[in-house]
Amino acid sequence: MNTVALPGVLRSPLNDDRSQASRSTRIWTGLAVAIGALVLLGALAYLLPALGAPIGPAGVPSHVSTDPANLPYYALRSLFRMFTALIISLVFAFLYGLAAARSRRLGAVLIPLLDILQSVPVLGFLSATISIWLVLFPGSIMGVEAASIFAIFTSQAWNMAFSFYNSLTSEPADLDEAVRLMRLTRWQRFWKLDVPNSMIPLLWNCMMSMGGGWFFLTASEMISVNNRTLALPGIGSFVEEATAEQDLGKVGLAILTMIVVVLLIDFLLWKPLTAWAEKFRYTSSQSTEPRRSLVLTIIRLSGVKDLLGLVGHPLADLLDRITRPLGRTGARWSRGGGRRRPSDLVWWACLALIGLWGLWQLDRLVIRPLGLGEVGHVFQLGLLTFLRVLILMVVCTIVWVPIGALIGMNPRISRYLQPLVQILASFPANFIFPFVTMVFIIWRIDINWGSILLMALGTQWYILFNVIAGASAIPDDLLEMSRSLGQNRWQRWKTLILPALFGSWCTGGITAAGGAWNASIVSEVVSYGKTELTAKGLGAYIAQVTATGDTPRIILGVAVMSIFVVLADRFFWSPLQSLAQRRYSLT
């Protein structure tokens, strides 16, 4: 990515000068990068034939082998699905965030809709789309693969879109003024301000999205809809089968494989990206202890950047010329509060008509066939799950905000704790559900309370990661000023740290709440062997009716969940986000 020398943007703290390295060092680093690229291409070439394999006469398998020798191959298949979904999620976040941030009308609809979408359970998406994917790829396993990737996408995309949207609406005023004075095109502004300004929080949310994808891997690889089970080779399906067999030894081997995979991803991807993203911090002074990465140093010394530049610079110039008709950056986009125009009335009238049509369809397809008694019952279940989400949010905020601030603001502590945090967040908590379920059974723990712990295992990281990102982005100038003023610890937290983290906490909180609603489908119904524990709540209701293919009740469950989410967004999260943008941003 080409960066522009905008005011306050810090250049990379890791300026490994290739010209000062010895010839042998340049050769060995170049060879290491070449070998890494060949390994990656070889793995893709090995996997691709299996992805488009035809479906046999017996149809899509409903079980997978639990032979531990298959775990390396299963890990590759799962990783391919995860990263494919992550790339799609990143593109979605850019497009959705831009549309919501640059248009007042679209933003008023897209942000509440995004809150609903992130709360809709993965099984809700699968039940509605699995037939579409099978029709698009008839007779090929690619249809089931596409459905699995789409399910993982639905667990990854939403928090990334929220993060990018919040970065766009809180861009520093001096950087916005700089790009307008330079008369950059909208395309240039996107790559030289919008993306760099969002890089640190977006990167941490990408890490969190990977963790969210692992959490729902079992539901994405062992798809159970309409009384059918479609199984794909992967670690998630392996754990599901081993759990059904009550073979905790094989579950443990899968967990060990996961730990190895997460460590490799952290070393080869997240650490280099975290160190590289330091150059996008908004500060005028360099951190005393910059983040470092061996892999990033090797890449810089290898000279691969120069080789990519030979292709990248002409391509960037071509795209700049092609996108000039999109216009240049002008005045700042309005975020509401402007004068109402007749077109606004037409816009809201159209939305009202669409809403009335949706209510009529809901009444015709769901309420009349099921009756008001069923609707009231589902609302009661939704209230129980809402209370679990509320308890989870309060406890996670109290626990993780101080820890996240400590990790993000202290490079020395971050050097040791960041890998541990990434491992814990990336590790699919539902892989240990069989062990937790066994403990619940032995200790006679009520699943109605235990499900809160299970939900927290997968969703607490949204708050932690966003708080770490917010703390990492606090300008060193402000921290130095706080020290110069002689503020004690409480004064620094009250006047600097908490205000600086407020916007990041809002982003983490809204995504954590949505993730908790989503996680309720796998947290309110857990099993070990033939023993199943079911909590009373909306998540369990949706999981049960999805497994039987009861479409009216699936729609009712998702609709009730959406109502709770919209009310929470309207009366709690939206006011807090507006407050964060108005009082606690650098704009």
XYZ file of C-alpha atoms in Angstrom:
587
model
C 0.000 0.000 0.000
C 1.279 3.440 -0.858
C 1.134 5.868 2.069
C 1.108 9.624 1.949
C 3.058 11.834 4.323
C 0.053 13.226 6.149
C 0.463 15.246 9.362
C 0.732 13.117 12.481
C 1.156 9.780 10.688
C 4.149 7.889 12.027
C 6.429 5.999 9.693
C 7.268 2.406 10.516
C 9.404 1.985 13.647
C 11.062 -1.000 12.009
C 13.106 0.466 9.211
C 15.239 -2.590 8.525
C 17.587 -1.213 5.884
C 18.233 -3.858 3.260
C 21.161 -1.898 1.862
C 23.029 -2.300 5.164
C 22.507 -6.074 5.345
C 25.196 -8.412 4.108
C 24.878 -10.139 0.762
C 24.477 -13.547 2.389
C 21.675 -12.184 4.623
C 19.800 -10.835 1.605
C 20.216 -14.184 -0.168
C 19.010 -16.266 2.775
C 16.034 -14.012 3.519
C 15.052 -14.013 -0.156
C 15.324 -17.797 -0.216
C 13.165 -18.072 2.922
C 10.454 -15.898 1.393
C 10.569 -17.893 -1.867
C 10.232 -21.191 0.017
C 7.302 -19.794 2.020
C 5.542 -18.688 -1.174
C 6.089 -22.115 -2.782
C 4.732 -23.899 0.301
C 1.617 -21.712 0.231
C 1.034 -22.297 -3.479
C 1.670 -26.025 -3.047
C -0.899 -26.250 -0.254
C -3.481 -24.484 -2.428
C -2.732 -26.789 -5.365
C -3.153 -29.776 -3.051
C -6.513 -28.591 -1.707
C -8.246 -27.220 -4.803
C -9.034 -30.568 -6.545
C -10.904 -31.813 -3.463
C -13.020 -28.647 -3.295
C -14.635 -29.265 -6.665
C -14.960 -33.035 -6.374
C -18.269 -34.515 -7.585
C -20.810 -35.813 -5.092
C -20.939 -39.590 -5.107
C -24.062 -41.755 -5.575
C -24.627 -41.850 -1.821
C -24.842 -38.058 -1.652
C -23.009 -35.695 0.668
C -21.491 -37.667 3.588
C -23.074 -37.183 6.992
C -19.998 -38.317 8.930
C -16.232 -37.885 8.768
C -13.447 -40.183 9.856
C -12.012 -39.673 13.319
C -8.666 -41.221 12.457
C -6.082 -38.849 14.038
C -3.862 -39.283 10.964
C -6.356 -37.092 9.065
C -5.945 -34.099 11.413
C -3.215 -32.305 9.370
C -5.363 -32.518 6.232
C -8.471 -31.475 8.149
C -6.554 -28.483 9.521
C -5.645 -27.371 5.980
C -9.269 -27.644 4.836
C -10.489 -25.625 7.832
C -7.812 -22.968 7.340
C -8.721 -22.581 3.680
C -12.357 -21.952 4.591
C -11.394 -19.548 7.376
C -9.094 -17.357 5.291
C -11.398 -17.379 2.271
C -14.213 -16.137 4.495
C -11.871 -13.580 6.099
C -10.917 -12.059 2.726
C -14.580 -11.839 1.728
C -15.376 -10.290 5.122
C -12.677 -7.652 4.631
C -14.099 -6.616 1.249
C -17.591 -6.564 2.771
C -16.370 -4.379 5.660
C -14.874 -1.838 3.249
C -17.986 -1.594 1.065
C -20.532 -1.677 3.887
C -18.605 0.734 6.100
C -18.168 3.243 3.279
C -21.850 3.118 2.363
C -22.948 3.595 5.979
C -20.442 6.366 6.765
C -20.753 8.412 3.565
C -24.548 8.437 3.261
C -26.747 9.780 6.032
C -29.806 7.957 4.736
C -28.072 4.631 4.199
C -26.290 4.912 7.539
C -29.601 5.244 9.378
C -30.645 1.881 7.925
C -27.392 -0.042 7.478
C -26.044 0.307 11.032
C -29.167 -1.071 12.801
C -29.349 -3.733 10.078
C -25.706 -4.640 10.739
C -26.502 -5.031 14.431
C -29.320 -7.415 13.517
C -27.221 -9.419 11.070
C -24.405 -9.978 13.562
C -26.934 -11.317 16.078
C -28.717 -13.720 13.730
C -27.423 -17.219 14.506
C -25.247 -18.962 11.946
C -27.857 -21.715 11.760
C -30.429 -19.097 10.742
C -28.321 -18.149 7.719
C -27.622 -21.775 6.843
C -31.259 -22.837 6.944
C -32.147 -20.021 4.547
C -29.226 -20.402 2.105
C -28.077 -24.032 2.006
C -30.489 -24.896 -0.814
C -29.296 -21.883 -2.834
C -25.657 -22.983 -2.635
C -26.523 -26.566 -3.592
C -28.447 -25.311 -6.627
C -25.607 -22.999 -7.702
C -23.141 -25.918 -7.645
C -25.201 -28.986 -8.590
C -23.537 -32.355 -8.222
C -20.380 -30.875 -6.697
C -19.063 -30.726 -3.149
C -18.359 -27.057 -3.921
C -21.967 -26.260 -2.999
C -21.501 -27.510 0.561
C -18.067 -25.828 0.725
C -19.626 -22.526 -0.341
C -22.326 -22.910 2.311
C -19.664 -23.586 4.945
C -17.571 -20.577 3.885
C -20.688 -18.414 3.899
C -21.524 -19.580 7.421
C -18.011 -18.691 8.601
C -18.350 -15.336 6.843
C -21.505 -14.615 8.843
C -19.491 -15.072 12.037
C -16.592 -12.857 10.900
C -17.828 -9.900 8.880
C -19.940 -7.844 11.263
C -17.368 -6.686 13.824
C -14.951 -5.798 11.003
C -17.624 -3.670 9.335
C -18.415 -1.940 12.659
C -14.720 -1.243 13.222
C -14.189 0.263 9.755
C -17.369 2.335 10.011
C -16.329 3.786 13.379
C -12.862 4.604 12.016
C -14.421 6.475 9.098
C -16.698 8.525 11.342
C -13.856 9.475 13.707
C -11.091 10.450 11.277
C -8.816 13.204 12.684
C -9.835 16.626 11.379
C -6.320 17.679 10.376
C -5.862 14.571 8.191
C -9.234 15.155 6.570
C -8.237 18.755 5.875
C -4.908 17.589 4.420
C -6.450 15.199 1.879
C -8.920 17.880 0.786
C -6.143 20.429 0.306
C -4.259 17.846 -1.773
C -7.429 17.347 -3.861
C -7.144 13.581 -3.711
C -9.697 11.535 -5.580
C -12.128 9.454 -3.558
C -10.159 6.335 -4.527
C -6.889 7.910 -3.344
C -8.501 9.089 -0.125
C -9.684 5.544 0.562
C -6.171 4.062 0.331
C -4.212 6.986 1.766
C -6.450 7.985 4.690
C -9.495 5.784 5.229
C -7.700 2.423 5.285
C -4.503 3.553 7.088
C -6.533 5.371 9.756
C -8.570 2.208 10.390
C -5.650 -0.224 10.195
C -4.902 -0.864 13.877
C -8.498 -1.482 15.081
C -9.355 -3.292 11.837
C -6.361 -5.606 12.257
C -7.335 -6.506 15.808
C -10.893 -7.151 14.658
C -9.551 -9.417 11.908
C -7.851 -11.420 14.644
C -11.113 -11.495 16.558
C -12.982 -12.576 13.431
C -10.677 -15.554 13.090
C -11.554 -16.482 16.659
C -15.246 -16.101 15.881
C -14.839 -18.312 12.820
C -13.205 -21.076 14.879
C -16.003 -20.804 17.452
C -18.636 -21.693 14.850
C -16.477 -24.166 12.940
C -18.421 -27.205 14.141
C -21.740 -25.712 12.988
C -20.118 -24.690 9.670
C -18.515 -28.051 8.854
C -21.217 -30.331 10.282
C -24.310 -28.664 8.819
C -27.599 -29.922 10.280
C -30.671 -28.473 8.582
C -34.050 -29.848 7.555
C -33.347 -33.211 9.234
C -30.194 -33.619 7.119
C -26.549 -33.626 8.145
C -23.887 -32.532 5.651
C -20.343 -33.202 6.860
C -17.161 -31.682 5.416
C -13.616 -32.756 6.329
C -12.275 -30.340 8.932
C -11.266 -29.953 12.544
C -14.747 -28.801 13.542
C -16.476 -31.874 12.124
C -13.728 -34.080 13.636
C -14.468 -32.675 17.110
C -18.205 -33.106 16.586
C -17.772 -36.775 15.644
C -15.302 -37.456 18.472
C -17.664 -35.835 20.959
C -20.550 -38.004 19.757
C -18.296 -41.050 20.283
C -17.383 -39.758 23.781
C -13.713 -40.099 22.824
C -12.084 -37.297 24.805
C -8.643 -38.504 23.721
C -9.380 -37.641 20.101
C -10.933 -34.337 21.161
C -7.688 -33.612 22.998
C -5.650 -34.402 19.857
C -7.833 -31.998 17.880
C -7.271 -29.328 20.529
C -3.500 -29.939 20.357
C -3.651 -29.559 16.572
C -5.568 -26.330 17.020
C -2.953 -24.948 19.407
C -0.193 -25.669 16.883
C -2.201 -24.039 14.076
C -2.986 -20.936 16.146
C 0.665 -20.545 17.165
C 1.773 -20.772 13.538
C -0.826 -18.220 12.421
C 0.236 -15.872 15.208
C 3.923 -16.165 14.306
C 3.565 -16.065 10.528
C 0.702 -13.579 10.147
C -0.578 -11.654 13.155
C 2.756 -10.657 14.693
C 4.149 -9.332 11.383
C 0.938 -7.426 10.680
C 0.814 -5.978 14.193
C 4.399 -4.719 13.876
C 3.759 -3.374 10.358
C 0.585 -1.549 11.454
C 2.568 0.532 13.970
C 3.382 2.984 11.175
C -0.290 3.974 11.052
C -0.459 5.229 14.634
C -1.626 8.826 14.914
C 1.262 10.387 16.792
C 4.192 12.704 16.243
C 6.671 10.766 18.396
C 7.915 7.230 18.005
C 7.206 4.579 20.617
C 10.189 3.832 22.821
C 9.631 0.074 22.413
C 8.273 -0.590 18.931
C 6.702 -3.940 18.121
C 8.994 -6.287 16.216
C 8.559 -9.451 14.209
C 11.169 -11.844 12.851
C 8.980 -12.709 9.864
C 8.466 -9.027 9.000
C 12.202 -8.383 9.258
C 12.917 -11.299 6.906
C 10.374 -10.015 4.390
C 11.858 -6.519 4.473
C 15.430 -7.761 4.067
C 14.461 -10.135 1.251
C 13.669 -7.315 -1.179
C 10.260 -8.744 -2.052
C 8.789 -5.266 -1.495
C 10.848 -3.922 -4.413
C 9.724 -6.766 -6.662
C 6.074 -6.204 -5.784
C 6.541 -2.489 -6.397
C 7.490 -3.162 -10.019
C 3.976 -4.486 -10.553
C 2.134 -2.549 -7.871
C 3.112 1.023 -8.789
C 1.976 0.837 -12.457
C -1.218 -0.911 -11.360
C -1.884 1.777 -8.726
C -1.335 4.528 -11.297
C -3.737 2.795 -13.674
C -6.400 2.498 -10.968
C -5.926 6.170 -10.064
C -6.687 7.154 -13.662
C -9.635 4.783 -13.977
C -11.263 5.989 -10.737
C -10.984 9.726 -11.396
C -14.636 9.871 -12.601
C -15.650 8.989 -9.024
C -14.738 12.583 -8.128
C -12.379 14.281 -5.743
C -12.650 14.613 -1.991
C -14.668 17.687 -1.097
C -16.296 18.841 2.111
C -16.705 16.471 5.032
C -19.672 14.156 4.825
C -22.636 15.143 6.954
C -23.455 12.814 9.855
C -26.966 13.981 10.458
C -28.589 17.022 11.988
C -28.995 18.716 8.633
C -32.098 20.275 7.169
C -34.790 17.847 6.090
C -35.462 17.760 2.371
C -38.432 16.393 0.401
C -36.271 13.516 -0.808
C -35.776 12.507 2.828
C -39.524 12.176 3.267
C -39.731 9.984 0.169
C -36.857 7.838 1.445
C -38.435 7.267 4.855
C -41.852 6.659 3.304
C -40.374 3.905 1.136
C -38.724 2.347 4.176
C -42.006 2.505 6.074
C -43.809 0.723 3.220
C -41.141 -1.983 3.148
C -41.476 -2.397 6.917
C -45.274 -2.697 6.707
C -44.958 -5.279 3.934
C -42.514 -7.272 6.107
C -44.909 -7.178 9.070
C -47.765 -8.360 6.853
C -45.669 -11.279 5.583
C -44.615 -12.135 9.145
C -48.252 -12.163 10.251
C -49.311 -14.292 7.272
C -46.484 -16.843 7.397
C -45.733 -17.062 11.116
C -48.123 -15.438 13.571
C -51.385 -16.792 12.145
C -50.190 -20.424 11.731
C -48.458 -20.556 15.142
C -50.777 -18.357 17.197
C -50.162 -15.527 19.643
C -49.442 -17.990 22.446
C -46.329 -19.245 20.661
C -45.228 -15.671 19.957
C -45.559 -14.753 23.639
C -43.632 -17.873 24.637
C -40.755 -17.003 22.284
C -40.643 -13.438 23.651
C -40.284 -14.874 27.165
C -37.387 -17.039 25.951
C -35.849 -13.978 24.308
C -36.037 -12.074 27.597
C -34.144 -14.861 29.387
C -31.372 -14.831 26.781
C -31.284 -11.030 26.911
C -30.662 -11.167 30.674
C -27.781 -13.597 30.087
C -26.297 -11.231 27.494
C -26.661 -8.287 29.884
C -24.890 -10.108 32.736
C -22.147 -11.193 30.369
C -21.578 -7.637 29.111
C -21.298 -6.134 32.600
C -18.885 -8.783 33.885
C -16.705 -8.766 30.758
C -16.449 -4.974 30.808
C -15.338 -4.915 34.441
C -12.763 -7.657 33.858
C -11.308 -6.890 30.433
C -11.203 -3.088 30.108
C -8.362 -2.673 32.654
C -6.491 -5.687 31.251
C -6.897 -4.508 27.653
C -5.658 -1.023 28.526
C -2.629 -2.497 30.286
C -1.718 -4.661 27.294
C -2.292 -1.955 24.701
C -0.399 0.819 26.493
C 2.614 -1.130 27.725
C 4.784 -2.499 24.870
C 6.828 -4.632 27.258
C 3.768 -6.366 28.692
C 2.173 -6.566 25.245
C 5.217 -8.413 23.906
C 4.467 -11.339 26.234
C 0.702 -11.193 26.656
C -0.380 -10.378 23.085
C 0.462 -13.866 21.751
C -1.350 -15.457 24.700
C -4.415 -13.278 24.125
C -4.443 -14.109 20.419
C -4.174 -17.822 21.173
C -7.025 -17.686 23.678
C -9.225 -15.660 21.320
C -8.440 -17.765 18.259
C -8.951 -21.015 20.109
C -12.509 -22.283 19.497
C -14.010 -22.343 22.969
C -16.718 -24.776 21.920
C -13.998 -27.381 21.405
C -13.775 -27.618 25.192
C -17.566 -27.674 25.585
C -17.514 -31.502 25.974
C -15.180 -31.151 28.966
C -17.221 -28.273 30.428
C -20.442 -30.223 29.883
C -18.949 -33.181 31.725
C -18.083 -30.850 34.638
C -21.640 -29.454 34.614
C -23.011 -32.996 34.798
C -20.663 -34.136 37.587
C -21.077 -30.986 39.702
C -24.797 -30.641 38.862
C -24.384 -27.064 37.628
C -27.592 -25.607 36.211
C -27.109 -25.031 32.473
C -29.327 -21.933 32.725
C -26.415 -20.272 34.577
C -23.632 -22.298 33.017
C -24.618 -21.159 29.530
C -23.474 -17.621 30.474
C -19.964 -18.970 30.983
C -20.113 -20.818 27.660
C -21.272 -17.668 25.861
C -18.504 -15.638 27.500
C -15.812 -18.092 26.374
C -16.439 -17.112 22.772
C -17.560 -13.472 22.934
C -15.585 -11.756 25.709
C -12.666 -11.297 23.329
C -14.552 -8.710 21.255
C -14.313 -6.278 24.166
C -10.711 -7.156 24.997
C -9.416 -6.877 21.436
C -11.124 -3.567 20.743
C -9.898 -2.115 24.038
C -6.340 -3.255 23.217
C -6.644 -1.637 19.785
C -7.943 1.591 21.326
C -5.188 1.650 23.937
C -2.534 0.939 21.291
C -3.755 3.911 19.249
C -3.592 6.478 22.084
C -1.049 9.087 20.879
C 2.221 9.015 22.777
C 2.004 12.822 22.942
C -1.058 12.659 25.176
C 0.512 10.060 27.446
C 3.647 12.189 27.765
C 1.543 15.254 28.503
C -0.269 13.369 31.265
C 3.061 12.456 32.853
C 4.319 16.032 32.537
C 1.232 17.322 34.369
C 1.992 14.976 37.235
C -1.379 13.224 37.123
C -1.818 10.261 39.437
C -3.145 6.942 38.206
C -6.825 7.732 38.861
C -6.611 11.158 37.197
C -4.948 9.640 34.137
C -7.675 6.996 33.851
C -10.440 9.552 34.340
C -9.186 12.282 32.001
C -7.285 10.320 29.320
C -7.481 6.541 29.265
C -11.226 5.928 29.760
C -12.265 8.739 27.365
C -9.773 7.466 24.776
C -11.074 3.901 25.139
C -14.766 4.789 25.163
C -15.266 4.580 21.391
C -13.326 1.306 21.177
C -15.342 -0.128 24.064
C -18.570 0.802 22.250
C -17.399 -1.059 19.148
C -16.322 -4.054 21.201
C -19.467 -3.985 23.300
C -21.912 -3.906 20.414
C -20.081 -6.709 18.600
C -19.738 -8.722 21.812
C -23.468 -8.386 22.474
C -24.249 -9.489 18.929
C -21.781 -12.351 19.230
C -23.388 -13.407 22.505
C -26.818 -13.625 20.874
C -25.237 -15.637 18.068
C -23.318 -17.883 20.479
C -26.506 -18.673 22.392
C -27.380 -21.331 19.794
C -24.343 -23.415 20.766
C -24.236 -22.383 24.440
C -27.824 -23.052 25.505
C -27.802 -26.586 24.083
C -24.704 -28.670 24.866
C -24.181 -32.408 24.912
C -21.688 -35.046 25.907
C -22.377 -38.430 24.376
C -26.046 -39.197 24.908
C -26.461 -36.604 27.670
C -27.833 -33.261 26.521
C -28.218 -30.143 28.650
C -30.694 -27.537 27.442
C -31.100 -24.071 28.907
C -34.357 -22.193 28.702
C -33.745 -19.435 26.174
C -34.096 -18.194 22.624
C -30.820 -19.728 21.434
C -31.912 -23.216 22.412
C -35.286 -22.630 20.763
C -33.692 -21.623 17.444
C -31.211 -24.516 17.543
C -33.975 -27.050 18.118
C -36.379 -25.785 15.428
C -33.506 -25.435 12.933
C -32.503 -29.067 13.442
C -36.080 -30.157 12.620
C -36.475 -27.753 9.691
C -39.463 -25.916 11.220
C -39.311 -22.817 8.994
C -42.127 -20.756 10.619
C -40.573 -21.157 14.069
C -37.095 -20.403 12.702
C -38.430 -17.147 11.264
C -40.223 -16.346 14.521
C -37.097 -16.996 16.619
C -34.878 -14.861 14.391
C -37.519 -12.099 14.241
C -37.839 -11.937 18.037
C -34.058 -11.877 18.408
C -33.917 -9.035 15.873
C -36.495 -7.051 17.874
C -34.418 -7.336 21.054
C -31.276 -6.323 19.158
C -32.922 -3.297 17.503
C -34.341 -2.056 20.812
C -30.933 -2.386 22.482
C -29.294 -0.562 19.582
C -31.863 2.219 19.533
C -31.983 2.969 23.257
C -28.467 2.040 24.384
C -25.744 1.562 21.779
C -26.688 4.345 19.357
C -26.671 7.074 22.055
C -23.340 5.791 23.372
C -21.765 5.724 19.909
C -23.011 9.246 19.196
C -21.489 10.385 22.486
C -18.184 8.713 21.613
C -18.042 10.420 18.194
C -19.093 13.791 19.591
C -16.921 14.052 22.715
C -14.307 11.312 22.818
C -12.613 11.268 19.412
C -9.597 13.078 17.958
C -11.675 14.875 15.323
